mmCIF file of C-alpha atoms in Angstrom:
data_model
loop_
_atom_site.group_PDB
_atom_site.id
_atom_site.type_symbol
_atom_site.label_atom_id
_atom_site.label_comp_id
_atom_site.label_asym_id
_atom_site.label_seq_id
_atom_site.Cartn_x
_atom_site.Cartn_y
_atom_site.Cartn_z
ATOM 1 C CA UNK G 249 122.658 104.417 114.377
ATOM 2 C CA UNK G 250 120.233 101.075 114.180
ATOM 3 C CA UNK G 251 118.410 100.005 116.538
ATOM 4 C CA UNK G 252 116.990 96.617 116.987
ATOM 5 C CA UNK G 253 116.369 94.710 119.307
ATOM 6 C CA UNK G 254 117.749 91.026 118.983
ATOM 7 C CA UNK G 255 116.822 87.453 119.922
ATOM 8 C CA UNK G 256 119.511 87.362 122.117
ATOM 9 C CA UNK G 257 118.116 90.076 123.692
ATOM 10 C CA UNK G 258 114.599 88.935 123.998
ATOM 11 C CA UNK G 259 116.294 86.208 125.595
ATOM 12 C CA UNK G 260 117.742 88.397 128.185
ATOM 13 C CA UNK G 261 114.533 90.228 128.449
ATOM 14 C CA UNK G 262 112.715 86.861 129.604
ATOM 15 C CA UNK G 263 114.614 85.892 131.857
ATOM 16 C CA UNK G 264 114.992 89.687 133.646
ATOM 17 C CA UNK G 265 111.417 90.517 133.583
ATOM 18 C CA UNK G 266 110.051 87.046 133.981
ATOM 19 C CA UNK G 267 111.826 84.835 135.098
ATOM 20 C CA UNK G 268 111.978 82.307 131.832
ATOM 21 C CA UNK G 269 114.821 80.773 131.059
ATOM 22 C CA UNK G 270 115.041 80.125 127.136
ATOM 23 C CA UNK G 271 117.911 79.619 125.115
ATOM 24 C CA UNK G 272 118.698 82.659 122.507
ATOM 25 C CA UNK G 273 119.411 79.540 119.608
ATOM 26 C CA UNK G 274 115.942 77.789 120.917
ATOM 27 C CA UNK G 275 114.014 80.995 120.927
ATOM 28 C CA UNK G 276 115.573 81.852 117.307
ATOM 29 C CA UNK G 277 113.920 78.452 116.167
ATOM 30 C CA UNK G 278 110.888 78.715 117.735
ATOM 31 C CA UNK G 279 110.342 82.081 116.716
ATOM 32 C CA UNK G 280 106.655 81.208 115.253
ATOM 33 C CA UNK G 281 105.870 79.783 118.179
ATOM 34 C CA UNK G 282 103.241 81.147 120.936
ATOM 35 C CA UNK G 283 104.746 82.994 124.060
ATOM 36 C CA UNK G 284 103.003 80.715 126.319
ATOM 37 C CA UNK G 285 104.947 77.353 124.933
ATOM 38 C CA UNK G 286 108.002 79.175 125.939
ATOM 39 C CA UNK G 287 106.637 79.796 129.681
ATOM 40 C CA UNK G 288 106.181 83.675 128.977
ATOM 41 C CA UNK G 289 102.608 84.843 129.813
ATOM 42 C CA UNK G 290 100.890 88.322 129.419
ATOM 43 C CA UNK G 291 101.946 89.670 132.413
ATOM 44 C CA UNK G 292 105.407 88.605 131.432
ATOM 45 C CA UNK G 293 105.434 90.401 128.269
ATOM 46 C CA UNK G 294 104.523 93.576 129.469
ATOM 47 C CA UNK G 295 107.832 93.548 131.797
ATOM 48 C CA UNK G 296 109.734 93.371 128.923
ATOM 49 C CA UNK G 297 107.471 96.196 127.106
ATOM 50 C CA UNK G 298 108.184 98.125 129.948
ATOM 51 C CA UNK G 299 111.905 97.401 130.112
ATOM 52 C CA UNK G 300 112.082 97.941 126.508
ATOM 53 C CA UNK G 301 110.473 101.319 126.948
ATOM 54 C CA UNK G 302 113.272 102.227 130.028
ATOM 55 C CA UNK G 303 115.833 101.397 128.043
ATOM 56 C CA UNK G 304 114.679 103.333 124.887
ATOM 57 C CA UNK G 305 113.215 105.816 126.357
ATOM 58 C CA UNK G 306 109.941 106.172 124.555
ATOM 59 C CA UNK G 307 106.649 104.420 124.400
ATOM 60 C CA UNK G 308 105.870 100.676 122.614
ATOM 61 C CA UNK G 309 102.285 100.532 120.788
ATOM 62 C CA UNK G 310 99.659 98.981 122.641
ATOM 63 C CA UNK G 311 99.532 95.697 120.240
ATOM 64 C CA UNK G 312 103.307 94.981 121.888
ATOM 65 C CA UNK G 313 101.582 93.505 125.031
ATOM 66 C CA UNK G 314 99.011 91.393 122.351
ATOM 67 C CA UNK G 315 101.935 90.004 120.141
ATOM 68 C CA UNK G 316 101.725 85.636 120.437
ATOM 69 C CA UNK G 317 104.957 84.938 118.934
ATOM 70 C CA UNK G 318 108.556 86.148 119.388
ATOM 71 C CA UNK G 319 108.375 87.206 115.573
ATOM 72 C CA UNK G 320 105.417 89.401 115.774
ATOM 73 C CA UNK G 321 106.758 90.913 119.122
ATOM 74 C CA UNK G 322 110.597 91.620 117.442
ATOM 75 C CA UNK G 323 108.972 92.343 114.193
ATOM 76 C CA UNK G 324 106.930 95.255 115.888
ATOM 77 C CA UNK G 325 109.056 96.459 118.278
ATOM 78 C CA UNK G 326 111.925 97.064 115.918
ATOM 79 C CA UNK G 327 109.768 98.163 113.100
ATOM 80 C CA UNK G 328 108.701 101.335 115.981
ATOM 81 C CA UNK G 329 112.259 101.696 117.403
ATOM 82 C CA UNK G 330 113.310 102.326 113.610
ATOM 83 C CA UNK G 331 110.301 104.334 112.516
ATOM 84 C CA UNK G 332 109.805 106.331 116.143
ATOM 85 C CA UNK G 333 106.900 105.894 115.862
#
């Protein structure tokens, strides 16, 4: 079984956790861009670090909370859900 977590998901995970409202397509083009263009700020991240780590049920690496782009975040977060590490 793969796990990874999607933009369409991160999508979801914004909005839940903090409130911002972004379009799975726009995010998935913007990708590169910094968290706080889209409206998502620290504090906002780690609600979806912690959601991410309810609904997995294990722990994120610090550096998810200091990711700046959707990229990095995904990129890490899926590389750990894969790896368990």
């Amino acid at each position: 079984m793969i796990i990874e977590v999607t933009v369409g998901e991160l999508a979801t995970l914004m909005k839940k956790a903090a409130g911002v409202t972004v379009d799975p397509m726009e995010l998935a083009k913007s990708s590169d861009s910094p968290f706080g263009t889209l409206g998502l700020d620290s504090l906002g991240l780690l609600g979806i670090v912690g959601e991410l780590e309810n609904q997995y049920s294990r722990p994120l690496p610090v550096d998810a909370e200091r990711c700046r782009t959707p990229r990095e975040f995904l990129d890490l977060v899926n590389t750990t859900l894969k790896t368990g590490a």
